[in-house]
């Protein structure tokens, strides 16, 4: 069974190769069917392996087994967490491919296979990253998924904004990746190993009784910089809204639904297997670094989300807010935090992808994703409106959605004042989406005034991505968000599923404890509280719209999102320095 | 072990970052990114260097007869170069398209995506 593991990355790559070679001669439906088939096969394979992954297995690719503990082969991990991520990636790719069935403009003759081929490459890169068992392969698959993501973001190459967003995304993420590679080189210099667990052991042996030194700290900071850029933690997050605002909608579903979360997963995996030993970074310092960045990310994401009128950017900032919560969840370094975050990521992937799918319908029907312009225009799209509102409530943590369960379990794990962060971030992001739903699909409240606010992206006058403006919304485009929402609901309600996830994550984790997760009364109450808060805030905003300009204290925050490449790079360097400063005390103390 | 190559790697990386942060031309910025990447090559090769080591090709030397430099980092460097070529090519293609659509390659004038 474990010999099938490398196929998770190989099948999509082979499918992509087939499409690139044969795509010239294939009609469009055939090319898209091959894309769906390859991603569905991978999804089935991932789920099959996931069901047999207890106890976890490792596979040495190509039969290069270690001899006397020394290895030159590539190791692939098949535990609950990695296979779960691979399954999530594959299912979401399949959903995005089905959603984009006949979606784009007629591609130039002979290029029918390019878009599905790129999506399959993206899937292969993400699956490979999820199951990689050594640091350098993590880097290679990280780069593979990044490069494909840049290309997909700039897919509509005739659009001025799309290429600009794609370039920013590309430069910032590549710089992050080179940071990561420098960190890998430093860790290799110390231990002579690349496999995750062996580096961890090597660091412990090299440190002896002294604890970590400056080199370990530098390796930690540099590797985490790369992963946190991908995870869009503050202050590495600037590329994300620009990329999401311009990427085609099916691509946004993948970017927000799972690629950003893979950054969080990478942090969890690398800290757990490499830096959690006595020679690594002490738990207190890792917690400080991750929780501080997580709180900042959650706060900035939620506030910026509230003051957006471009619907796709709004959803992108909501993703940043939730990433902050995920970082806090894994940052408290206990089994419950990991379980809650895993469930939250599953629920969030379904909900956020469904919301993007609905935004895509708006874009292709009305040629705009501007909340103000669309005010009351989408009344006839009742089903879409209902899905958008349900998605908003799920984002706010409405029980029994998977997001609510994940939030409740994480809240219990982090405890104390951090619970407030969970409630506020989910309430505010949910309220922003709910506000959009009320204005756009119901036409509630007065039409907001334009205001003298030049300093933001409005989202009006966007080009639809379909051949022409949709008269009728195709069944595939409506079915996919419905199925995704149902999936997010299933995460929370299917009996035993949450425990299964928790068991799989705990087995892959390093804490050696098995915890059981279920709905608790305080969890449900907090979820209901944040949902009510979201409804109230949204209702107030809709009925009493203030001038659209944000209050004074938000303006500096908004001005930071300047769209300027140099600023983003400078902030990335600041972030690396901050990360180093937050993790420094453990090195000084030893 | 000499400390100089490591200092060079750090200097080249920071020089590239400085260039990226202050660049007034996107082609120049992509070049700076390539400079940052060159720093990773320097670092990797410095890590694998062995005193009086030779190339790790065993066709004409007997295994174990003399030290060789670490072949793993050389493999990593080669992979890195391939990755870098892809990224640079893709980013330059995007810059070309930006120049066509916006009529400029000055990042100071590309401020459509704000707030």
XYZ file of C-alpha atoms in Angstrom:
705
model
C 0.000 0.000 0.000
C 2.674 2.540 0.983
C 4.347 2.132 -2.408
C 1.435 4.109 -3.816
C 2.396 7.238 -1.861
C 4.564 8.958 -4.499
C 1.697 8.581 -6.974
C -0.077 11.400 -5.127
C 2.382 13.827 -6.688
C 3.036 11.781 -9.826
C -0.522 11.295 -11.112
C -1.354 15.015 -11.416
C 2.058 15.710 -12.932
C 1.566 12.939 -15.489
C -1.906 14.236 -16.249
C -0.470 17.700 -16.780
C 2.237 16.339 -19.068
C -0.368 14.458 -21.060
C -2.463 17.602 -21.435
C 0.489 19.732 -22.496
C 1.575 17.200 -25.102
C -1.861 16.170 -26.308
C -3.764 19.356 -25.563
C -3.008 20.737 -29.015
C -5.115 18.109 -30.696
C -7.800 17.695 -28.079
C -11.160 19.420 -28.157
C -11.899 21.472 -25.083
C -14.339 19.087 -23.321
C -11.843 16.234 -23.656
C -9.035 18.315 -22.150
C -11.202 19.391 -19.237
C -12.440 15.844 -18.703
C -8.853 14.582 -18.529
C -8.090 17.284 -15.952
C -11.064 16.272 -13.804
C -10.233 12.595 -14.185
C -6.618 13.024 -13.075
C -7.517 15.126 -10.046
C -10.366 12.757 -9.115
C -8.022 9.769 -9.341
C -5.566 11.507 -7.034
C -8.346 12.385 -4.613
C -9.544 8.783 -4.515
C -5.979 7.572 -3.999
C -5.373 10.073 -1.182
C -8.561 9.035 0.602
C -7.769 5.342 0.152
C -4.294 5.824 1.631
C -5.693 8.016 4.395
C -8.025 5.226 5.478
C -5.043 2.897 5.871
C -2.615 5.397 7.363
C -2.781 4.193 10.942
C -0.012 3.440 11.863
C 1.667 6.085 9.657
C 3.933 4.830 6.907
C 7.049 6.177 5.284
C 8.174 5.355 1.790
C 11.644 5.622 0.307
C 11.084 6.705 -3.267
C 12.584 4.384 -5.873
C 13.596 1.813 -3.273
C 16.598 3.792 -1.981
C 16.302 2.409 1.505
C 18.635 3.668 4.241
C 21.581 1.385 5.031
C 22.933 1.404 8.585
C 20.893 4.508 9.265
C 22.497 6.421 6.381
C 20.299 7.357 3.481
C 20.620 9.114 0.167
C 17.028 8.505 -0.866
C 13.967 10.714 -0.811
C 11.586 10.002 2.006
C 7.841 10.511 1.730
C 5.572 10.648 4.771
C 2.136 9.097 4.846
C 0.526 10.036 8.120
C -2.907 11.357 8.888
C -1.958 15.013 8.603
C -0.036 14.810 5.336
C -2.522 12.522 3.619
C -5.394 14.582 4.961
C -3.897 17.714 3.408
C -3.291 15.829 0.151
C -6.910 14.662 0.127
C -8.154 18.187 0.824
C -5.957 19.596 -1.960
C -7.202 16.999 -4.424
C -10.876 17.379 -3.583
C -10.690 21.155 -3.801
C -8.826 20.987 -7.117
C -11.533 18.710 -8.429
C -14.180 21.170 -7.230
C -12.366 24.075 -8.894
C -12.008 22.148 -12.162
C -15.688 21.212 -12.188
C -16.589 24.827 -11.382
C -14.495 26.065 -14.291
C -16.041 23.634 -16.783
C -16.500 25.777 -19.913
C -15.703 28.730 -17.674
C -13.055 30.740 -19.436
C -13.071 32.602 -22.670
C -12.511 30.309 -25.608
C -8.776 29.625 -25.377
C -6.738 30.208 -28.537
C -6.870 27.219 -30.874
C -4.523 24.481 -29.783
C -4.309 25.680 -26.174
C -7.326 23.907 -24.750
C -5.203 21.858 -22.372
C -3.211 24.657 -20.772
C -5.514 25.711 -17.990
C -6.346 22.188 -16.722
C -2.662 21.283 -17.088
C -1.659 24.218 -14.875
C -4.291 23.283 -12.313
C -2.986 19.712 -12.233
C 0.594 20.955 -11.811
C -0.635 23.125 -8.943
C -2.319 20.106 -7.374
C 0.794 17.970 -7.835
C 2.972 20.618 -6.207
C 0.662 20.990 -3.229
C 0.275 17.220 -2.750
C 4.042 16.799 -2.997
C 4.575 19.529 -0.405
C 2.082 17.866 1.932
C 3.730 14.443 1.827
C 7.394 15.529 1.553
C 9.442 14.036 4.372
C 12.607 16.018 3.864
C 13.258 19.691 3.948
C 14.726 20.073 0.480
C 11.792 18.328 -1.172
C 9.504 20.592 0.767
C 11.395 23.485 -0.844
C 11.187 21.972 -4.344
C 7.442 21.347 -4.124
C 6.982 24.730 -2.454
C 8.605 26.319 -5.491
C 6.635 24.157 -7.904
C 3.317 25.171 -6.415
C 4.462 28.787 -6.174
C 5.539 29.055 -9.802
C 2.307 27.515 -11.022
C 0.364 29.819 -8.726
C 2.113 32.896 -10.208
C 1.257 31.670 -13.697
C -2.355 30.971 -12.742
C -2.695 34.359 -11.030
C -1.578 36.082 -14.207
C -3.624 33.698 -16.327
C -5.688 36.485 -17.865
C -2.544 37.965 -19.256
C -4.332 40.710 -21.196
C -5.496 42.352 -18.007
C -3.319 45.055 -16.554
C -4.121 44.281 -12.924
C -3.722 40.528 -13.309
C -0.117 40.689 -14.462
C 0.719 43.251 -11.791
C -0.749 41.109 -9.007
C 0.978 38.043 -10.407
C 4.361 39.781 -10.419
C 4.043 41.015 -6.828
C 2.983 37.548 -5.743
C 5.923 36.041 -7.616
C 8.653 38.320 -6.309
C 7.563 38.261 -2.656
C 7.020 34.508 -2.548
C 10.250 33.731 -4.376
C 12.199 35.887 -1.956
C 10.546 33.974 0.880
C 11.506 30.700 -0.777
C 15.157 31.801 -1.035
C 15.097 32.657 2.657
C 13.835 29.149 3.273
C 16.606 27.651 1.156
C 19.259 29.619 3.069
C 17.791 28.247 6.289
C 17.865 24.704 4.899
C 21.530 25.162 3.939
C 22.371 26.300 7.482
C 20.583 23.314 9.021
C 22.347 20.989 6.592
C 25.672 22.569 7.520
C 25.050 21.781 11.175
C 23.632 18.264 10.872
C 24.514 16.900 7.426
C 20.928 15.720 7.076
C 17.915 16.742 5.050
C 15.190 14.376 6.308
C 13.012 16.250 8.806
C 13.305 13.902 11.754
C 17.005 13.295 11.197
C 17.709 17.035 11.204
C 15.824 17.238 14.490
C 17.906 14.455 15.973
C 21.084 15.949 14.532
C 20.358 19.308 16.142
C 19.761 17.648 19.515
C 23.023 15.714 19.281
C 25.024 18.731 18.109
C 23.627 20.942 20.859
C 24.490 18.497 23.640
C 23.702 20.208 26.927
C 24.022 23.725 25.585
C 20.683 24.185 23.909
C 20.241 26.117 20.695
C 22.741 28.641 19.375
C 22.656 31.452 16.855
C 22.857 29.102 13.876
C 19.779 27.163 14.970
C 17.956 30.425 15.528
C 18.958 31.668 12.055
C 17.827 28.400 10.495
C 14.527 28.565 12.351
C 13.848 32.176 11.391
C 14.773 31.701 7.743
C 12.803 28.495 7.174
C 9.800 29.962 8.952
C 10.025 33.170 6.926
C 9.486 31.201 3.730
C 6.567 29.259 5.163
C 4.942 32.291 6.780
C 5.119 34.236 3.517
C 3.109 31.419 2.003
C 0.772 31.437 5.005
C 0.353 35.231 4.638
C 1.105 36.068 8.272
C 1.511 39.749 9.123
C 3.811 41.413 7.985
C 4.351 38.972 5.126
C 0.751 39.166 3.954
C 0.762 42.042 1.452
C 0.948 39.889 -1.670
C -2.205 37.937 -0.845
C -4.993 40.479 -1.395
C -3.394 41.694 -4.614
C -3.087 38.148 -5.934
C -6.608 37.169 -4.888
C -8.170 40.282 -6.341
C -6.805 39.527 -9.794
C -6.572 35.730 -10.010
C -9.349 33.870 -11.838
C -12.044 32.762 -9.395
C -11.422 28.984 -9.563
C -7.770 29.711 -8.765
C -8.798 31.855 -5.787
C -10.724 28.868 -4.473
C -7.473 26.935 -4.326
C -5.252 29.821 -3.171
C -7.476 30.723 -0.231
C -8.930 27.312 0.436
C -5.767 25.328 0.722
C -2.490 26.892 -0.483
C -2.296 29.458 2.323
C -3.178 26.752 4.829
C -0.321 24.648 3.481
C 2.003 27.369 4.791
C 0.526 26.862 8.260
C 0.805 23.104 7.817
C 4.475 23.533 6.852
C 5.174 25.553 10.004
C 3.480 22.858 12.094
C 5.372 20.049 10.368
C 8.784 21.755 10.497
C 8.498 22.902 14.091
C 7.173 19.541 15.247
C 9.812 17.378 13.607
C 12.861 19.643 13.445
C 12.836 22.293 16.151
C 10.821 20.783 18.998
C 13.722 18.802 20.511
C 16.172 20.052 23.143
C 18.567 21.280 20.437
C 15.841 23.249 18.693
C 13.852 26.314 19.672
C 12.322 26.068 23.188
C 8.559 25.757 23.266
C 8.060 29.072 25.065
C 9.874 30.984 22.316
C 8.085 29.200 19.494
C 4.756 29.895 21.185
C 5.669 33.550 21.658
C 6.654 33.946 17.995
C 3.648 32.147 16.544
C 1.030 33.572 18.893
C 2.237 37.178 18.537
C 2.294 36.936 14.742
C -1.013 35.074 14.806
C -2.748 37.729 16.908
C -1.407 40.508 14.671
C -2.471 38.593 11.561
C -5.942 37.944 12.896
C -6.480 41.560 13.924
C -5.112 43.106 10.731
C -6.973 40.633 8.522
C -10.304 41.184 10.243
C -10.069 44.999 10.313
C -8.937 45.269 6.707
C -11.651 42.802 5.697
C -14.333 45.026 7.194
C -13.237 48.097 5.199
C -13.220 46.480 1.767
C -15.758 46.953 -0.962
C -14.045 44.748 -3.559
C -15.692 41.416 -2.729
C -12.770 39.198 -3.719
C -10.333 41.350 -1.729
C -12.730 41.227 1.190
C -12.676 37.437 1.077
C -8.892 37.504 0.743
C -8.508 39.613 3.889
C -10.900 37.288 5.669
C -8.518 34.469 4.776
C -5.671 36.461 6.362
C -7.745 36.904 9.519
C -8.443 33.195 9.744
C -4.802 32.319 9.057
C -3.998 34.310 12.179
C -6.351 32.053 14.123
C -4.722 28.951 12.644
C -1.281 30.229 13.654
C -2.447 30.846 17.211
C -4.009 27.382 17.238
C -0.806 25.591 16.302
C 1.273 28.112 18.264
C 0.009 27.065 21.674
C 1.728 23.727 21.016
C -0.684 21.199 22.382
C -2.667 18.372 20.886
C -6.055 20.077 21.212
C -4.785 23.162 19.407
C -3.608 20.997 16.517
C -6.920 19.138 16.355
C -8.984 22.306 16.449
C -6.853 23.935 13.765
C -7.103 20.870 11.522
C -10.902 20.884 11.781
C -10.990 24.653 11.304
C -8.861 24.364 8.154
C -11.172 21.684 6.736
C -14.305 23.712 7.414
C -12.716 26.962 6.263
C -11.580 25.401 2.976
C -15.153 24.419 2.104
C -16.727 27.684 3.195
C -14.152 30.026 1.660
C -14.060 28.143 -1.641
C -17.868 28.278 -1.779
C -17.844 32.036 -1.096
C -15.306 32.616 -3.862
C -17.418 30.480 -6.172
C -20.419 32.747 -5.436
C -18.281 35.853 -5.996
C -17.251 34.378 -9.333
C -20.903 34.064 -10.337
C -21.413 37.759 -9.504
C -18.332 38.725 -11.505
C -19.412 36.790 -14.563
C -23.000 37.884 -14.396
C -22.551 41.603 -13.707
C -18.950 42.296 -14.650
C -18.210 43.709 -11.221
C -17.299 42.612 -7.725
C -17.887 46.045 -6.204
C -20.224 45.915 -3.223
C -21.469 49.472 -3.867
C -22.108 49.023 -7.565
C -23.862 45.685 -7.081
C -26.185 47.082 -4.397
C -29.524 45.331 -4.903
C -28.672 44.185 -8.405
C -28.396 40.470 -7.664
C -31.911 40.038 -6.295
C -32.784 37.472 -8.936
C -29.955 35.123 -7.909
C -31.814 33.766 -4.909
C -30.029 30.449 -4.549
C -26.634 32.117 -4.804
C -27.704 34.711 -2.238
C -28.772 32.010 0.191
C -25.456 30.192 -0.258
C -23.536 33.442 0.236
C -25.401 34.210 3.456
C -24.999 30.655 4.744
C -21.297 30.845 3.954
C -21.056 34.115 5.865
C -22.713 32.607 8.918
C -20.494 29.533 8.703
C -17.459 31.820 8.522
C -18.655 33.470 11.726
C -18.726 30.032 13.356
C -22.384 29.051 13.221
C -22.856 25.596 14.742
C -22.889 22.880 13.503
C -20.569 23.864 10.650
C -17.013 22.501 10.650
C -15.699 26.038 11.098
C -17.730 26.325 14.290
C -16.437 23.024 15.650
C -12.832 23.874 14.767
C -13.200 27.292 16.344
C -14.745 25.846 19.503
C -12.012 23.236 19.932
C -9.257 25.781 19.252
C -10.802 28.247 21.697
C -10.720 25.615 24.386
C -7.101 24.784 23.560
C -5.808 28.373 23.616
C -7.899 29.449 26.593
C -7.922 32.791 28.334
C -7.872 36.132 26.559
C -7.045 34.563 23.201
C -10.616 33.263 23.085
C -11.698 36.880 22.606
C -9.540 37.058 19.484
C -11.265 33.988 18.035
C -14.721 35.395 18.680
C -13.921 38.879 17.355
C -12.053 37.815 14.210
C -14.657 35.269 13.161
C -17.505 37.652 13.991
C -16.003 40.574 12.075
C -15.073 38.567 8.967
C -18.463 36.875 9.015
C -20.187 40.253 9.464
C -18.363 41.736 6.474
C -19.514 38.901 4.216
C -23.025 39.086 5.666
C -23.105 42.841 4.958
C -22.234 42.132 1.334
C -24.933 39.456 1.149
C -27.575 41.796 2.560
C -26.677 44.666 0.267
C -26.022 42.758 -2.941
C -28.638 40.014 -2.864
C -31.402 41.742 -0.911
C -30.712 45.390 -1.621
C -31.196 46.239 2.045
C -30.305 49.642 3.377
C -29.573 52.818 1.452
C -27.019 52.650 -1.313
C -23.668 53.581 0.249
C -22.208 56.878 -0.833
C -19.099 56.894 -2.916
C -17.213 59.254 -0.631
C -13.940 61.027 -1.328
C -11.910 57.881 -0.973
C -9.442 57.457 -3.791
C -7.185 55.168 -1.888
C -8.691 51.813 -2.537
C -9.522 49.151 -5.057
C -13.202 49.216 -5.876
C -13.702 46.148 -8.022
C -16.051 47.752 -10.510
C -15.390 47.455 -14.205
C -13.757 44.049 -13.949
C -13.766 41.858 -17.008
C -15.928 38.762 -16.631
C -13.931 35.585 -16.986
C -16.512 33.709 -19.001
C -17.014 34.075 -22.748
C -19.685 36.673 -22.325
C -21.681 37.895 -19.390
C -23.705 35.016 -18.084
C -27.393 35.122 -18.828
C -28.075 31.919 -16.979
C -25.748 30.585 -14.340
C -24.602 27.087 -15.396
C -25.532 24.206 -13.124
C -21.892 23.343 -12.426
C -21.217 26.830 -11.076
C -24.139 26.608 -8.668
C -23.685 22.966 -7.678
C -20.033 23.332 -6.646
C -20.560 25.932 -3.883
C -23.546 23.956 -2.605
C -21.476 20.783 -2.382
C -18.604 22.655 -0.718
C -20.910 24.132 1.910
C -22.393 20.692 2.508
C -18.860 19.392 2.997
C -18.106 22.123 5.531
C -21.315 21.201 7.320
C -20.416 17.508 7.254
C -17.112 18.219 9.035
C -19.110 19.416 12.012
C -22.069 17.033 12.033
C -20.961 13.618 10.769
C -20.622 11.643 13.990
C -17.134 10.401 14.653
C -15.531 12.432 11.840
C -14.041 15.003 14.183
C -12.583 12.296 16.378
C -11.149 10.604 13.314
C -9.441 13.850 12.281
C -8.163 14.435 15.802
C -6.795 10.906 16.001
C -5.048 11.224 12.630
C -3.495 14.579 13.565
C -2.415 13.430 17.020
C -0.782 10.350 15.582
C 1.188 12.511 13.165
C 2.003 15.095 15.823
C 4.720 15.082 18.418
C 2.821 15.475 21.647
C 2.098 11.805 22.152
C -1.401 12.439 23.491
C -4.656 11.403 21.950
C -7.415 13.835 22.615
C -11.066 13.474 21.841
C -12.949 16.375 20.309
C -16.656 17.005 20.350
C -19.135 19.817 20.708
C -19.151 21.270 24.207
C -21.651 23.648 25.743
C -19.207 26.576 26.158
C -18.000 25.985 22.587
C -21.536 26.123 21.177
C -22.324 29.214 23.242
C -19.211 31.022 22.035
C -20.018 30.046 18.446
C -23.559 31.344 18.837
C -22.176 34.508 20.406
C -19.849 35.226 17.495
C -22.606 34.464 14.983
C -25.028 36.814 16.755
C -22.305 39.452 16.942
C -21.750 39.095 13.205
C -25.475 39.474 12.462
C -25.797 42.539 14.693
C -22.705 44.262 13.326
C -23.772 43.561 9.757
C -27.302 44.807 10.444
C -26.019 48.042 11.959
C -23.671 48.591 9.051
C -26.386 48.015 6.480
C -29.075 50.138 8.089
C -26.859 53.040 9.121
C -24.086 53.296 6.578
C -21.597 55.915 7.541
C -19.556 57.689 4.930
C -17.506 55.013 3.294
C -14.153 56.438 4.356
C -12.581 54.399 7.105
C -11.904 56.053 10.482
C -8.574 57.699 11.076
C -6.901 54.855 12.890
C -7.472 52.456 9.990
C -6.041 54.794 7.371
C -2.367 54.052 8.136
C -3.126 50.340 7.973
C -4.791 50.821 4.622
C -1.960 52.935 3.319
C 0.493 50.123 4.055
C -1.292 48.065 1.433
C 0.257 50.332 -1.171
C 0.541 48.015 -4.138
C 4.255 48.842 -4.298
C 6.676 45.970 -4.692
C 9.532 47.639 -2.806
C 7.343 48.282 0.249
C 6.303 44.652 0.390
C 9.908 43.454 0.220
C 10.912 45.900 2.961
C 8.089 44.604 5.170
C 9.199 41.054 4.528
C 12.658 41.906 5.885
C 11.092 43.638 8.897
C 9.032 40.519 9.502
C 12.102 38.299 9.440
C 13.793 40.571 11.983
C 10.695 40.538 14.207
C 10.528 36.769 14.041
C 14.175 36.582 15.072
C 13.618 38.994 17.960
C 10.607 37.011 19.199
C 12.530 33.735 19.203
C 15.762 35.243 20.577
C 15.324 34.891 24.375
C 15.658 31.098 24.304
C 19.008 31.363 22.560
C 20.275 34.036 24.952
C 19.161 32.074 27.985
C 20.976 28.862 27.135
C 36.724 26.416 7.741
C 36.857 29.917 6.430
C 34.219 32.435 7.392
C 34.596 34.572 4.276
C 32.210 32.628 1.972
C 29.437 32.899 4.544
C 29.940 36.638 4.851
C 29.890 36.907 1.059
C 26.632 34.956 0.918
C 25.006 37.189 3.534
C 26.291 40.344 1.811
C 25.066 39.264 -1.635
C 21.652 38.321 -0.219
C 21.218 41.625 1.586
C 22.430 43.558 -1.448
C 19.773 41.825 -3.526
C 17.102 42.624 -0.930
C 18.178 46.264 -0.854
C 17.954 46.395 -4.617
C 14.474 44.868 -4.555
C 13.218 47.305 -1.946
C 14.508 50.407 -3.719
C 14.154 49.342 -7.344
C 12.641 51.824 -9.807
C 12.455 49.334 -12.660
C 10.811 45.940 -12.646
C 13.430 44.303 -14.857
C 16.018 45.532 -12.386
C 13.877 44.104 -9.572
C 13.751 40.667 -11.164
C 17.521 40.918 -11.581
C 17.847 41.703 -7.881
C 15.800 38.620 -7.094
C 18.293 36.613 -9.125
C 21.077 38.224 -7.075
C 19.385 37.028 -3.885
C 19.259 33.606 -5.385
C 22.957 33.681 -6.242
C 23.591 34.159 -2.540
C 21.925 30.812 -1.906
C 24.333 29.168 -4.379
C 27.311 30.696 -2.590
C 26.026 29.538 0.773
C 25.262 25.997 -0.412
C 28.659 25.572 -2.044
C 30.410 27.030 0.999
C 28.619 24.502 3.194
C 29.828 21.620 1.040
C 33.441 22.761 0.710
C 36.123 20.427 2.107
C 39.736 21.387 2.657
C 41.803 20.211 -0.343
C 38.748 18.341 -1.608
C 38.251 17.500 -5.239
C 35.155 17.153 -7.391
C 32.974 14.215 -6.342
C 33.476 12.295 -9.581
C 34.793 8.802 -8.945
C 35.743 7.778 -12.466
C 39.452 8.525 -12.025
C 39.995 8.636 -8.258
C 39.775 5.709 -5.915
C 36.940 6.086 -3.390
C 38.406 7.051 -0.052
C 41.823 7.956 -1.431
C 41.351 11.698 -1.056
C 38.663 14.056 0.275
C 35.901 15.158 -2.059
C 33.529 18.063 -1.632
C 29.960 17.270 -0.604
C 27.986 16.141 -3.656
C 24.627 16.665 -1.952
C 24.872 20.443 -1.859
C 25.996 20.452 -5.479
C 22.849 18.536 -6.380
C 20.839 21.032 -4.334
C 22.516 23.932 -6.115
C 21.738 22.448 -9.526
C 18.094 21.962 -8.559
C 18.042 25.500 -7.269
C 19.424 26.823 -10.560
C 16.703 25.031 -12.516
C 14.040 26.426 -10.193
C 15.581 29.883 -10.474
C 15.637 29.805 -14.264
C 11.921 28.982 -14.321
C 11.023 31.700 -11.854
C 13.121 34.366 -13.557
C 11.737 33.500 -16.989
C 8.159 33.596 -15.756
C 8.629 36.867 -13.884
C 10.317 38.514 -16.883
C 7.415 37.389 -19.063
C 5.036 39.025 -16.577
C 7.152 42.210 -16.656
C 6.914 42.248 -20.460
C 3.166 41.972 -20.232
C 3.045 44.705 -17.579
C 5.044 46.943 -19.860
C 2.532 46.306 -22.668
C -0.578 46.857 -20.561
C 0.585 49.684 -18.313
C 3.154 51.295 -20.571
C 5.623 51.481 -17.704
C 7.918 49.223 -15.702
C 8.323 51.644 -12.804
C 6.782 50.119 -9.654
C 6.103 53.646 -8.357
C 3.544 54.095 -11.121
C 1.864 50.729 -10.614
C -0.428 51.618 -7.771
C -3.746 50.325 -8.953
C -4.095 47.665 -6.279
C -4.332 49.690 -3.099
C -6.061 49.552 0.250
